[in-house]
Amino acid sequence: MRARFSYIAPRRQTRPALLRAVVVMALAVASVAFTSFMPALAANPVRAARNVILMIGDGMGSAQVEAGRQRAASVGRRLAMESMPVQSLVTTTSISGGITDSAAAATAMATGRKTVNGRLGVDADGNRLRSIAESVKMTGGLIGLVTNCSITSATPAGFVVHLSDRDMGRDIARAMVEARPDVALGGGAAFFVPTLFEHARPALHSALEDGYTIAMEMNELEVTSTLPLLGLFAMTDMPYELDRDPAEEPSLRQMTEKALALLASSSGDAGFFLMVEGGRIDHACHAMDAARLALEVTAFDYTVSAALEFARDRGDTLVVVTADHETGQLQVTGDGELVFGSDGHTDTPVPLFAEGPGQEWFDVGALDNTDIAKLIARALALPLDRSAAGLGRPDIGLVGAQRFQQVVCPAHFADTASHVSIASH
Ligand SMILES: [Zn+2]
């Protein structure tokens, strides 16, 4: 299906076929030569999209997508993310060029700035970095966070929280309520409820005082029709899809559909930013659990299909699907077997898919994770911190192209062994 954009769609021209072919070839050569110059971004900011949905498969490299593709094919489906017209690769390293964790990666994608592992929304010196979500909120838009991990985990937290330690779950819960996301759905109730051992005010009390509707059961999510909404459906992470009880716990897709319905009905022209994380892909890779991995990828992709249905109906919503890093140095053999090379993260570039108004800015073959915040800001014509201005390093295109060879060619895969990380999450 072709995407239908009606918001501020790029103007299209009809050309004779030969001329068109020449132009396409010329553009292809130019894009290789001048990838780092990003000519499309030289124009003055124009608000291309009203809404942005950023979907992050935690730990989802190209081989993980292949695992999901095989699982989907076994039940006669194709991956929705692979129907998206723009496909690129993203480099993921954290500030020193080292292998990233999810905190530094989320910070990079949210703020356009690299930081050290473990930090959420702050730079290497601890300075607060403004995120794309916060920029949306400052201009009157709504923001939402959905994950099947704890809502306090690094990926969602990196978009609204500013703390130097990703493991301070109860402090993150308090900071998250203070940040006032309009929708926050996931696990992590243990970090919000009162305990006997803590004097600080529990985040759940603050959320209730601030007018949040709290949903902790499936039926409470279904009947909720007001914002702000905090849904906590597990004490820590939500179950793997393979282990989920559909009568008890909502799926990632169900949470996303609810978030989209509420955000769309209340945001108006100001629009919204929604981050959706398929967080347990990473956990299945750390555990080298091929069966759970494949099902997590297809469950994430089923959620992508819901976002695409929403966006294609409206024409004003940019959908970006990517990952924070690869986990497990995964290979898919010729006969379809999944083989893990490690139980940690790697710096193998990850896939990115884009569809919707502004998609053309992602169509450069190779991006850096900091470019994601900058391009989303560009699509929404919003400012980021001045320190995050400009796109990634000039050599990103070359780095991405080299890595692409390793990703798509198994014969080169052994070369990535030296990049395996000991990062744990
Ligand atoms: Zn991990």
Short mmCIF file of C-alpha atoms in Angstrom, two decimals, residues 38 46 105 107 131 138 142 151 195 281 294 389 419:
data_model
loop_
_atom_site.label_atom_id
_atom_site.label_comp_id
_atom_site.label_asym_id
_atom_site.label_seq_id
_atom_site.Cartn_x
_atom_site.Cartn_y
_atom_site.Cartn_z
CA MET A 38 21.98 16.32 3.69
CA VAL A 46 8.65 23.72 7.43
CA ALA A 105 20.91 5.43 22.99
CA THR A 107 19.17 10.03 25.14
CA SER A 131 14.24 16.08 24.40
CA MET A 138 6.44 23.12 25.24
CA LEU A 142 0.78 15.94 23.78
CA ILE A 151 7.84 2.38 32.13
CA THR A 195 7.04 0.95 50.43
CA ILE A 281 13.36 -8.14 22.11
CA ALA A 294 11.05 -14.20 17.07
CA ALA A 389 22.14 21.56 15.94
CA HIS A 419 32.82 -5.27 18.78
#
